[in-house]
PDB file of C-alpha atoms in Angstrom:
ATOM      1  CA  UNK A   2       1.597  15.597  -6.146  1.00  0.00           C
ATOM      2  CA  UNK A   3       4.705  14.678  -4.158  1.00  0.00           C
ATOM      3  CA  UNK A   4       4.522  12.333  -1.034  1.00  0.00           C
ATOM      4  CA  UNK A   5       4.961  15.070   1.041  1.00  0.00           C
ATOM      5  CA  UNK A   6       2.065  17.024  -0.349  1.00  0.00           C
ATOM      6  CA  UNK A   7      -0.054  14.018  -0.238  1.00  0.00           C
ATOM      7  CA  UNK A   8       0.639  13.075   3.622  1.00  0.00           C
ATOM      8  CA  UNK A   9      -0.251  17.023   4.441  1.00  0.00           C
ATOM      9  CA  UNK A  10      -3.307  16.749   2.275  1.00  0.00           C
ATOM     10  CA  UNK A  11      -4.133  13.419   4.165  1.00  0.00           C
ATOM     11  CA  UNK A  12      -3.608  14.622   7.840  1.00  0.00           C
ATOM     12  CA  UNK A  13      -5.030  18.183   7.166  1.00  0.00           C
ATOM     13  CA  UNK A  14      -8.384  17.154   5.759  1.00  0.00           C
ATOM     14  CA  UNK A  15      -8.843  14.491   8.229  1.00  0.00           C
ATOM     15  CA  UNK A  16     -11.712  15.847  10.396  1.00  0.00           C
ATOM     16  CA  UNK A  17     -11.165  13.556  13.401  1.00  0.00           C
ATOM     17  CA  UNK A  18      -7.645  15.068  13.585  1.00  0.00           C
ATOM     18  CA  UNK A  19      -8.080  18.787  12.685  1.00  0.00           C
ATOM     19  CA  UNK A  20     -10.953  19.294  15.237  1.00  0.00           C
ATOM     20  CA  UNK A  21      -8.383  19.096  17.952  1.00  0.00           C
ATOM     21  CA  UNK A  22      -5.696  21.219  16.493  1.00  0.00           C
ATOM     22  CA  UNK A  23      -5.215  24.943  16.641  1.00  0.00           C
ATOM     23  CA  UNK A  24      -5.363  27.186  13.296  1.00  0.00           C
ATOM     24  CA  UNK A  25      -2.646  28.888  11.729  1.00  0.00           C
ATOM     25  CA  UNK A  26      -3.651  31.523   9.147  1.00  0.00           C
ATOM     26  CA  UNK A  27      -6.887  30.047   8.941  1.00  0.00           C
ATOM     27  CA  UNK A  28      -5.496  26.361   8.167  1.00  0.00           C
ATOM     28  CA  UNK A  29      -5.179  23.072  10.675  1.00  0.00           C
ATOM     29  CA  UNK A  30      -1.945  23.473  12.607  1.00  0.00           C
ATOM     30  CA  UNK A  31      -0.220  20.798  10.473  1.00  0.00           C
ATOM     31  CA  UNK A  32       3.366  21.643   9.439  1.00  0.00           C
ATOM     32  CA  UNK A  33       6.571  20.020   7.788  1.00  0.00           C
ATOM     33  CA  UNK A  34       9.378  19.874   8.340  1.00  0.00           C
ATOM     34  CA  UNK A  35       8.967  22.226  11.554  1.00  0.00           C
ATOM     35  CA  UNK A  36       6.324  24.531  13.048  1.00  0.00           C
ATOM     36  CA  UNK A  37       6.667  28.262  12.553  1.00  0.00           C
ATOM     37  CA  UNK A  38       7.792  30.409  15.619  1.00  0.00           C
ATOM     38  CA  UNK A  39       5.258  31.223  18.351  1.00  0.00           C
ATOM     39  CA  UNK A  40       5.449  34.648  17.546  1.00  0.00           C
ATOM     40  CA  UNK A  41       4.597  34.299  13.628  1.00  0.00           C
ATOM     41  CA  UNK A  42       1.631  36.410  12.747  1.00  0.00           C
ATOM     42  CA  UNK A  43      -0.395  33.683  11.320  1.00  0.00           C
ATOM     43  CA  UNK A  44      -1.199  32.345  14.892  1.00  0.00           C
ATOM     44  CA  UNK A  45      -3.039  35.468  15.352  1.00  0.00           C
ATOM     45  CA  UNK A  46      -4.578  35.657  19.053  1.00  0.00           C
ATOM     46  CA  UNK A  47      -5.733  32.121  19.178  1.00  0.00           C
ATOM     47  CA  UNK A  48      -4.426  29.294  20.832  1.00  0.00           C
ATOM     48  CA  UNK A  49      -1.004  27.746  19.314  1.00  0.00           C
ATOM     49  CA  UNK A  50      -1.191  24.156  20.545  1.00  0.00           C
ATOM     50  CA  UNK A  51      -2.313  21.341  19.771  1.00  0.00           C
ATOM     51  CA  UNK A  52      -0.057  21.168  16.580  1.00  0.00           C
ATOM     52  CA  UNK A  53       0.906  18.431  14.355  1.00  0.00           C
ATOM     53  CA  UNK A  54       4.563  18.380  12.661  1.00  0.00           C
ATOM     54  CA  UNK A  55       5.616  15.384  10.505  1.00  0.00           C
ATOM     55  CA  UNK A  56       8.796  14.602   9.025  1.00  0.00           C
ATOM     56  CA  UNK A  57       9.779  11.253   6.812  1.00  0.00           C
ATOM     57  CA  UNK A  58      12.934   9.560   5.745  1.00  0.00           C
ATOM     58  CA  UNK A  59      12.744   7.503   2.491  1.00  0.00           C
ATOM     59  CA  UNK A  60      15.782   5.320   3.704  1.00  0.00           C
ATOM     60  CA  UNK A  61      14.775   1.639   3.248  1.00  0.00           C
ATOM     61  CA  UNK A  62      15.205  -0.628   5.983  1.00  0.00           C
ATOM     62  CA  UNK A  63      15.508  -4.457   5.189  1.00  0.00           C
ATOM     63  CA  UNK A  64      14.865  -5.779   8.576  1.00  0.00           C
ATOM     64  CA  UNK A  65      11.661  -3.998   8.769  1.00  0.00           C
ATOM     65  CA  UNK A  66      10.592  -4.640   5.266  1.00  0.00           C
ATOM     66  CA  UNK A  67       9.903  -0.967   4.846  1.00  0.00           C
ATOM     67  CA  UNK A  68      10.943   1.922   2.418  1.00  0.00           C
ATOM     68  CA  UNK A  69      11.209   4.495   4.889  1.00  0.00           C
ATOM     69  CA  UNK A  70       9.708   5.896   8.125  1.00  0.00           C
ATOM     70  CA  UNK A  71       7.227   8.604   8.919  1.00  0.00           C
ATOM     71  CA  UNK A  72       7.151  10.570  12.214  1.00  0.00           C
ATOM     72  CA  UNK A  73       4.039  12.546  13.225  1.00  0.00           C
ATOM     73  CA  UNK A  74       4.798  14.515  16.373  1.00  0.00           C
ATOM     74  CA  UNK A  75       1.972  15.850  18.375  1.00  0.00           C
ATOM     75  CA  UNK A  76       2.557  18.782  20.820  1.00  0.00           C
ATOM     76  CA  UNK A  77       0.066  20.018  23.301  1.00  0.00           C
ATOM     77  CA  UNK A  78      -0.100  22.273  26.404  1.00  0.00           C
ATOM     78  CA  UNK A  79      -0.608  20.149  29.697  1.00  0.00           C
ATOM     79  CA  UNK A  80      -3.547  22.335  30.774  1.00  0.00           C
ATOM     80  CA  UNK A  81      -5.478  21.487  27.784  1.00  0.00           C
ATOM     81  CA  UNK A  82      -8.078  19.024  27.446  1.00  0.00           C
ATOM     82  CA  UNK A  83      -6.698  17.848  24.014  1.00  0.00           C
ATOM     83  CA  UNK A  84      -3.910  15.721  25.175  1.00  0.00           C
ATOM     84  CA  UNK A  85      -1.616  13.503  22.794  1.00  0.00           C
ATOM     85  CA  UNK A  86      -3.467  10.405  23.895  1.00  0.00           C
ATOM     86  CA  UNK A  87      -6.675  11.584  22.629  1.00  0.00           C
ATOM     87  CA  UNK A  88      -5.291  12.899  19.259  1.00  0.00           C
ATOM     88  CA  UNK A  89      -3.098   9.965  18.619  1.00  0.00           C
ATOM     89  CA  UNK A  90      -6.073   7.474  17.552  1.00  0.00           C
ATOM     90  CA  UNK A  91      -7.046  10.124  14.796  1.00  0.00           C
ATOM     91  CA  UNK A  92      -3.578  10.292  13.395  1.00  0.00           C
ATOM     92  CA  UNK A  93      -3.359   6.436  12.904  1.00  0.00           C
ATOM     93  CA  UNK A  94      -6.821   6.469  11.486  1.00  0.00           C
ATOM     94  CA  UNK A  95      -6.182   8.959   8.828  1.00  0.00           C
ATOM     95  CA  UNK A  96      -3.256   6.824   7.518  1.00  0.00           C
ATOM     96  CA  UNK A  97      -4.635   3.314   7.985  1.00  0.00           C
ATOM     97  CA  UNK A  98      -5.365   1.279   5.048  1.00  0.00           C
ATOM     98  CA  UNK A  99      -4.988   4.110   2.624  1.00  0.00           C
ATOM     99  CA  UNK A 100      -2.756   4.061  -0.562  1.00  0.00           C
ATOM    100  CA  UNK A 101      -1.000   7.403  -1.651  1.00  0.00           C
ATOM    101  CA  UNK A 102       0.072   7.645  -5.357  1.00  0.00           C
ATOM    102  CA  UNK A 103       2.902  10.306  -6.119  1.00  0.00           C
ATOM    103  CA  UNK A 104       3.785  12.031  -9.266  1.00  0.00           C
ATOM    104  CA  UNK A 105       5.985   8.827 -10.453  1.00  0.00           C
ATOM    105  CA  UNK A 106       3.057   6.586  -9.823  1.00  0.00           C
ATOM    106  CA  UNK A 107       4.298   4.568  -6.697  1.00  0.00           C
ATOM    107  CA  UNK A 108       2.059   3.685  -4.174  1.00  0.00           C
ATOM    108  CA  UNK A 109       2.780   3.907  -0.410  1.00  0.00           C
ATOM    109  CA  UNK A 110       1.039   2.691   2.443  1.00  0.00           C
ATOM    110  CA  UNK A 111       1.704   3.409   6.152  1.00  0.00           C
ATOM    111  CA  UNK A 112       2.009   0.542   9.137  1.00  0.00           C
ATOM    112  CA  UNK A 113       2.001   2.123  12.497  1.00  0.00           C
ATOM    113  CA  UNK A 114       5.103   1.042  14.395  1.00  0.00           C
ATOM    114  CA  UNK A 115       5.134   2.732  17.831  1.00  0.00           C
ATOM    115  CA  UNK A 116       3.970   5.808  19.799  1.00  0.00           C
ATOM    116  CA  UNK A 117       6.360   7.391  22.245  1.00  0.00           C
ATOM    117  CA  UNK A 118       5.358  10.376  24.678  1.00  0.00           C
ATOM    118  CA  UNK A 119       7.701  13.314  26.098  1.00  0.00           C
ATOM    119  CA  UNK A 120       7.471  16.642  27.724  1.00  0.00           C
ATOM    120  CA  UNK A 121       9.460  19.818  26.918  1.00  0.00           C
ATOM    121  CA  UNK A 122       9.593  23.096  28.686  1.00  0.00           C
ATOM    122  CA  UNK A 123       8.904  26.272  26.634  1.00  0.00           C
ATOM    123  CA  UNK A 124      10.596  29.831  26.965  1.00  0.00           C
ATOM    124  CA  UNK A 125       7.666  30.937  29.152  1.00  0.00           C
ATOM    125  CA  UNK A 126       8.050  28.201  31.689  1.00  0.00           C
ATOM    126  CA  UNK A 127       4.781  26.247  30.112  1.00  0.00           C
ATOM    127  CA  UNK A 128       5.098  22.640  30.304  1.00  0.00           C
ATOM    128  CA  UNK A 129       4.353  21.186  26.644  1.00  0.00           C
ATOM    129  CA  UNK A 130       3.529  17.358  26.165  1.00  0.00           C
ATOM    130  CA  UNK A 131       3.503  15.429  23.109  1.00  0.00           C
ATOM    131  CA  UNK A 132       3.524  12.088  21.303  1.00  0.00           C
ATOM    132  CA  UNK A 133       5.929  10.893  18.542  1.00  0.00           C
ATOM    133  CA  UNK A 134       3.770   8.612  16.457  1.00  0.00           C
ATOM    134  CA  UNK A 135       6.062   6.626  14.133  1.00  0.00           C
ATOM    135  CA  UNK A 136       4.923   4.624  10.955  1.00  0.00           C
ATOM    136  CA  UNK A 137       6.891   2.418   8.431  1.00  0.00           C
ATOM    137  CA  UNK A 138       6.519   3.406   4.954  1.00  0.00           C
ATOM    138  CA  UNK A 139       5.497   0.600   2.556  1.00  0.00           C
ATOM    139  CA  UNK A 140       6.381   1.054  -1.124  1.00  0.00           C
ATOM    140  CA  UNK A 141       4.223  -0.627  -3.559  1.00  0.00           C
ATOM    141  CA  UNK A 142       5.525  -0.481  -7.167  1.00  0.00           C
ATOM    142  CA  UNK A 143       3.574  -1.646 -10.122  1.00  0.00           C
ATOM    143  CA  UNK A 144       4.745  -5.116 -10.725  1.00  0.00           C
ATOM    144  CA  UNK A 145       3.920  -5.754 -14.414  1.00  0.00           C
ATOM    145  CA  UNK A 146       6.643  -7.497 -15.844  1.00  0.00           C
ATOM    146  CA  UNK A 147       6.715  -9.038 -19.694  1.00  0.00           C
ATOM    147  CA  UNK A 148       4.621 -11.632 -21.183  1.00  0.00           C
ATOM    148  CA  UNK A 149       3.860 -14.050 -19.936  1.00  0.00           C
ATOM    149  CA  UNK A 150       3.150 -11.843 -16.916  1.00  0.00           C
ATOM    150  CA  UNK A 151       2.563 -13.981 -13.459  1.00  0.00           C
ATOM    151  CA  UNK A 152       1.553 -10.663 -11.718  1.00  0.00           C
ATOM    152  CA  UNK A 153      -0.970  -9.299 -14.344  1.00  0.00           C
ATOM    153  CA  UNK A 154      -2.488 -12.828 -14.663  1.00  0.00           C
ATOM    154  CA  UNK A 155      -3.030 -12.953 -10.943  1.00  0.00           C
ATOM    155  CA  UNK A 156      -4.469  -9.636 -10.625  1.00  0.00           C
ATOM    156  CA  UNK A 157      -6.967 -10.118 -13.300  1.00  0.00           C
ATOM    157  CA  UNK A 158      -7.957 -13.413 -11.613  1.00  0.00           C
ATOM    158  CA  UNK A 159      -8.482 -11.429  -8.399  1.00  0.00           C
ATOM    159  CA  UNK A 160     -10.556  -8.861 -10.117  1.00  0.00           C
ATOM    160  CA  UNK A 161     -12.816 -11.332 -11.815  1.00  0.00           C
ATOM    161  CA  UNK A 162     -13.183 -13.065  -8.724  1.00  0.00           C
ATOM    162  CA  UNK A 163     -14.118  -9.611  -6.872  1.00  0.00           C
ATOM    163  CA  UNK A 164     -15.268  -7.273  -9.283  1.00  0.00           C
ATOM    164  CA  UNK A 165     -16.158  -4.482  -6.547  1.00  0.00           C
ATOM    165  CA  UNK A 166     -12.589  -4.615  -5.162  1.00  0.00           C
ATOM    166  CA  UNK A 167      -9.921  -2.426  -6.362  1.00  0.00           C
ATOM    167  CA  UNK A 168      -6.828  -4.187  -7.868  1.00  0.00           C
ATOM    168  CA  UNK A 169      -3.625  -2.523  -8.055  1.00  0.00           C
ATOM    169  CA  UNK A 170      -2.365  -2.851 -11.786  1.00  0.00           C
ATOM    170  CA  UNK A 171      -6.114  -3.389 -13.139  1.00  0.00           C
ATOM    171  CA  UNK A 172      -7.960  -0.431 -11.754  1.00  0.00           C
ATOM    172  CA  UNK A 173      -6.955   3.226 -12.085  1.00  0.00           C
ATOM    173  CA  UNK A 174      -5.406   4.314  -8.888  1.00  0.00           C
ATOM    174  CA  UNK A 175      -6.265   7.974  -7.547  1.00  0.00           C
ATOM    175  CA  UNK A 176      -3.901  10.225  -5.564  1.00  0.00           C
ATOM    176  CA  UNK A 177      -5.598   8.649  -2.485  1.00  0.00           C
ATOM    177  CA  UNK A 178      -7.155   5.308  -2.516  1.00  0.00           C
ATOM    178  CA  UNK A 179      -8.960   4.388   0.876  1.00  0.00           C
ATOM    179  CA  UNK A 180      -9.533   0.616   1.407  1.00  0.00           C
ATOM    180  CA  UNK A 181     -13.326  -0.062   2.829  1.00  0.00           C
ATOM    181  CA  UNK A 182     -15.424  -2.908   3.535  1.00  0.00           C
ATOM    182  CA  UNK A 183     -17.230  -2.668   0.565  1.00  0.00           C
ATOM    183  CA  UNK A 184     -14.040  -1.854  -1.961  1.00  0.00           C
ATOM    184  CA  UNK A 185     -11.156  -3.500  -0.389  1.00  0.00           C
ATOM    185  CA  UNK A 186      -7.776  -3.253  -2.325  1.00  0.00           C
ATOM    186  CA  UNK A 187      -5.733  -6.150  -3.565  1.00  0.00           C
ATOM    187  CA  UNK A 188      -1.883  -5.751  -4.201  1.00  0.00           C
ATOM    188  CA  UNK A 189       0.131  -8.730  -5.909  1.00  0.00           C
ATOM    189  CA  UNK A 190       3.622  -8.595  -6.006  1.00  0.00           C
ATOM    190  CA  UNK A 191       6.270 -11.078  -7.450  1.00  0.00           C
ATOM    191  CA  UNK A 192       8.916 -11.873  -4.798  1.00  0.00           C
ATOM    192  CA  UNK A 193      11.173 -14.415  -6.577  1.00  0.00           C
ATOM    193  CA  UNK A 194      11.638 -16.117 -10.120  1.00  0.00           C
ATOM    194  CA  UNK A 195      13.166 -19.488 -10.109  1.00  0.00           C
ATOM    195  CA  UNK A 196      14.201 -21.442 -13.077  1.00  0.00           C
ATOM    196  CA  UNK A 197      13.304 -25.096 -12.913  1.00  0.00           C
ATOM    197  CA  UNK A 198      14.042 -26.971 -16.291  1.00  0.00           C
ATOM    198  CA  UNK A 199      14.500 -27.092 -19.995  1.00  0.00           C
ATOM    199  CA  UNK A 200      12.603 -28.542 -22.774  1.00  0.00           C
ATOM    200  CA  UNK A 201      12.524 -27.961 -26.610  1.00  0.00           C
ATOM    201  CA  UNK A 202       9.941 -25.608 -26.448  1.00  0.00           C
ATOM    202  CA  UNK A 203      10.017 -23.883 -23.160  1.00  0.00           C
ATOM    203  CA  UNK A 204      11.875 -23.014 -20.165  1.00  0.00           C
ATOM    204  CA  UNK A 205       9.794 -23.851 -17.115  1.00  0.00           C
ATOM    205  CA  UNK A 206       9.566 -21.648 -14.134  1.00  0.00           C
ATOM    206  CA  UNK A 207       8.315 -20.952 -10.655  1.00  0.00           C
ATOM    207  CA  UNK A 208       7.031 -17.390  -9.924  1.00  0.00           C
ATOM    208  CA  UNK A 209       6.482 -16.878  -6.288  1.00  0.00           C
ATOM    209  CA  UNK A 210       3.470 -14.134  -5.625  1.00  0.00           C
ATOM    210  CA  UNK A 211       2.553 -12.760  -2.475  1.00  0.00           C
ATOM    211  CA  UNK A 212      -0.910 -11.279  -2.320  1.00  0.00           C
ATOM    212  CA  UNK A 213      -1.902  -8.569   0.177  1.00  0.00           C
ATOM    213  CA  UNK A 214      -5.742  -7.476   0.953  1.00  0.00           C
ATOM    214  CA  UNK A 215      -6.016  -3.935   2.462  1.00  0.00           C
ATOM    215  CA  UNK A 216      -9.362  -4.014   4.461  1.00  0.00           C
ATOM    216  CA  UNK A 217     -10.200  -2.117   7.627  1.00  0.00           C
ATOM    217  CA  UNK A 218     -12.679  -4.555   8.764  1.00  0.00           C
ATOM    218  CA  UNK A 219     -10.599  -7.605  10.033  1.00  0.00           C
ATOM    219  CA  UNK A 220     -13.499 -10.238   9.892  1.00  0.00           C
ATOM    220  CA  UNK A 221     -14.176  -9.426   6.092  1.00  0.00           C
ATOM    221  CA  UNK A 222     -10.380  -9.356   5.376  1.00  0.00           C
ATOM    222  CA  UNK A 223      -9.947 -12.941   6.734  1.00  0.00           C
ATOM    223  CA  UNK A 224     -13.311 -14.202   4.907  1.00  0.00           C
ATOM    224  CA  UNK A 225     -11.973 -12.623   1.733  1.00  0.00           C
ATOM    225  CA  UNK A 226      -8.387 -13.761   2.006  1.00  0.00           C
ATOM    226  CA  UNK A 227      -9.635 -17.342   2.882  1.00  0.00           C
ATOM    227  CA  UNK A 228     -11.899 -17.297  -0.189  1.00  0.00           C
ATOM    228  CA  UNK A 229      -9.200 -16.350  -2.736  1.00  0.00           C
ATOM    229  CA  UNK A 230      -7.131 -19.209  -1.238  1.00  0.00           C
ATOM    230  CA  UNK A 231     -10.114 -21.755  -1.744  1.00  0.00           C
ATOM    231  CA  UNK A 232     -10.676 -20.554  -5.224  1.00  0.00           C
ATOM    232  CA  UNK A 233      -7.099 -20.921  -6.126  1.00  0.00           C
ATOM    233  CA  UNK A 234      -6.872 -24.125  -4.547  1.00  0.00           C
ATOM    234  CA  UNK A 235     -10.148 -25.465  -6.387  1.00  0.00           C
ATOM    235  CA  UNK A 236      -9.105 -24.007  -9.925  1.00  0.00           C
ATOM    236  CA  UNK A 237      -5.505 -25.233  -9.579  1.00  0.00           C
ATOM    237  CA  UNK A 238      -4.243 -22.865 -12.403  1.00  0.00           C
ATOM    238  CA  UNK A 239      -4.481 -19.392 -13.548  1.00  0.00           C
ATOM    239  CA  UNK A 240      -4.745 -18.384 -17.145  1.00  0.00           C
ATOM    240  CA  UNK A 241      -1.976 -16.035 -18.299  1.00  0.00           C
ATOM    241  CA  UNK A 242      -2.622 -13.224 -20.638  1.00  0.00           C
ATOM    242  CA  UNK A 243      -1.216 -15.328 -23.622  1.00  0.00           C
ATOM    243  CA  UNK A 244      -3.950 -18.023 -22.982  1.00  0.00           C
ATOM    244  CA  UNK A 245      -1.161 -20.510 -21.469  1.00  0.00           C
ATOM    245  CA  UNK A 246      -1.838 -21.874 -17.874  1.00  0.00           C
ATOM    246  CA  UNK A 247       0.121 -21.073 -14.646  1.00  0.00           C
ATOM    247  CA  UNK A 248      -0.253 -23.982 -12.247  1.00  0.00           C
ATOM    248  CA  UNK A 249      -0.539 -23.728  -8.537  1.00  0.00           C
ATOM    249  CA  UNK A 250       2.428 -25.657  -7.352  1.00  0.00           C
ATOM    250  CA  UNK A 251       2.488 -24.315  -3.806  1.00  0.00           C
ATOM    251  CA  UNK A 252      -0.362 -22.341  -2.011  1.00  0.00           C
ATOM    252  CA  UNK A 253      -0.204 -20.889   1.696  1.00  0.00           C
ATOM    253  CA  UNK A 254      -2.160 -18.356   3.603  1.00  0.00           C
ATOM    254  CA  UNK A 255      -1.115 -16.872   6.821  1.00  0.00           C
ATOM    255  CA  UNK A 256      -4.373 -14.676   7.956  1.00  0.00           C
ATOM    256  CA  UNK A 257      -2.133 -13.490  10.934  1.00  0.00           C
ATOM    257  CA  UNK A 258       0.652 -12.218   9.049  1.00  0.00           C
ATOM    258  CA  UNK A 259       1.387  -8.543   8.528  1.00  0.00           C
ATOM    259  CA  UNK A 260      -0.958  -7.966   5.274  1.00  0.00           C
ATOM    260  CA  UNK A 261       0.930  -4.610   4.449  1.00  0.00           C
ATOM    261  CA  UNK A 262       4.310  -5.901   4.901  1.00  0.00           C
ATOM    262  CA  UNK A 263       4.007  -9.486   3.986  1.00  0.00           C
ATOM    263  CA  UNK A 264       0.819 -10.099   2.526  1.00  0.00           C
ATOM    264  CA  UNK A 265      -1.703 -12.842   3.618  1.00  0.00           C
ATOM    265  CA  UNK A 266      -1.765 -15.281   0.520  1.00  0.00           C
ATOM    266  CA  UNK A 267       1.638 -16.756  -0.944  1.00  0.00           C
ATOM    267  CA  UNK A 268       1.402 -18.672  -4.180  1.00  0.00           C
ATOM    268  CA  UNK A 269       4.194 -20.571  -6.128  1.00  0.00           C
ATOM    269  CA  UNK A 270       3.172 -20.826  -9.851  1.00  0.00           C
ATOM    270  CA  UNK A 271       4.712 -22.866 -12.318  1.00  0.00           C
ATOM    271  CA  UNK A 272       4.430 -21.789 -15.959  1.00  0.00           C
ATOM    272  CA  UNK A 273       6.302 -22.024 -19.211  1.00  0.00           C
ATOM    273  CA  UNK A 274       8.384 -19.488 -21.183  1.00  0.00           C
ATOM    274  CA  UNK A 275       8.011 -20.207 -24.977  1.00  0.00           C
ATOM    275  CA  UNK A 276      11.169 -20.661 -26.877  1.00  0.00           C
ATOM    276  CA  UNK A 277       9.135 -20.240 -30.146  1.00  0.00           C
ATOM    277  CA  UNK A 278       5.996 -18.644 -31.283  1.00  0.00           C
ATOM    278  CA  UNK A 279       3.270 -20.570 -32.949  1.00  0.00           C
ATOM    279  CA  UNK A 280       3.718 -20.804 -36.780  1.00  0.00           C
ATOM    280  CA  UNK A 281       0.623 -20.433 -38.996  1.00  0.00           C
ATOM    281  CA  UNK A 282      -0.263 -22.611 -41.890  1.00  0.00           C
ATOM    282  CA  UNK A 283      -0.581 -20.395 -44.921  1.00  0.00           C
ATOM    283  CA  UNK A 284      -2.916 -21.345 -47.548  1.00  0.00           C
ATOM    284  CA  UNK A 285      -1.406 -22.052 -50.625  1.00  0.00           C
ATOM    285  CA  UNK A 286      -2.446 -21.957 -54.462  1.00  0.00           C
ATOM    286  CA  UNK A 287      -6.201 -20.908 -53.271  1.00  0.00           C
ATOM    287  CA  UNK A 288      -8.772 -21.411 -56.161  1.00  0.00           C
ATOM    288  CA  UNK A 289     -11.357 -18.998 -55.852  1.00  0.00           C
ATOM    289  CA  UNK A 290     -14.852 -18.997 -57.222  1.00  0.00           C
ATOM    290  CA  UNK A 291     -17.347 -16.012 -57.535  1.00  0.00           C
TER     291      UNK A 291
END
């Protein structure tokens, strides 16, 4: 499914949201890029408001550390009990701590940015009120590189530490993956690689890794992030896929940082790139007796 289809599915199936919305052709009034006209047959004789219209722009913003922006516009009548302030929390909840995977296998998360209210006059002089709920779109591409792979090593380490959690790159990701207290989601990303020194056998490298933990329960999120930090501190190293060690050169945790944009745990791991593969010792002139 495309990202547009995934967002529509997420919003149109959120019961806390759709219970407030009108119906169009028997479906919740969720539209993109714009709503059908008020005289369209799909509205029937029922109320045409509240309705939700979403649009997104996949233009990256380096300052906001986002891959794009999503805007969900809520439009209501001013004489209705279903006001935008009542519906807005349901929109935020529908997109909170969820990862959507498009046809290309790229994962996206949504960080609420701001909400702005507005009013508008309709043709029949009925006043419509609304809110524009805006989100930053976070892109979580797969971070697998080449052997030795520090990201896959760290992802496997976290999975062994918390087998019931969902770790991006280790576990299969569905079109929709919703983080929960029982099954939080970990995402490890490589932010920088730095060459340190060369020896005869290998090149020593520092890999800087950020670990994000998605969990709707803040106390659980804090405890698990601190536990990962403590475990890495005590072990001092992580075993790579080729059984070589990655040493913890630097390890910090910022439990107040934006876990969607920045992550909570920041690791600088030192590992070696081998120049030569180990050469086996062939057995020469064997003497075999039966």
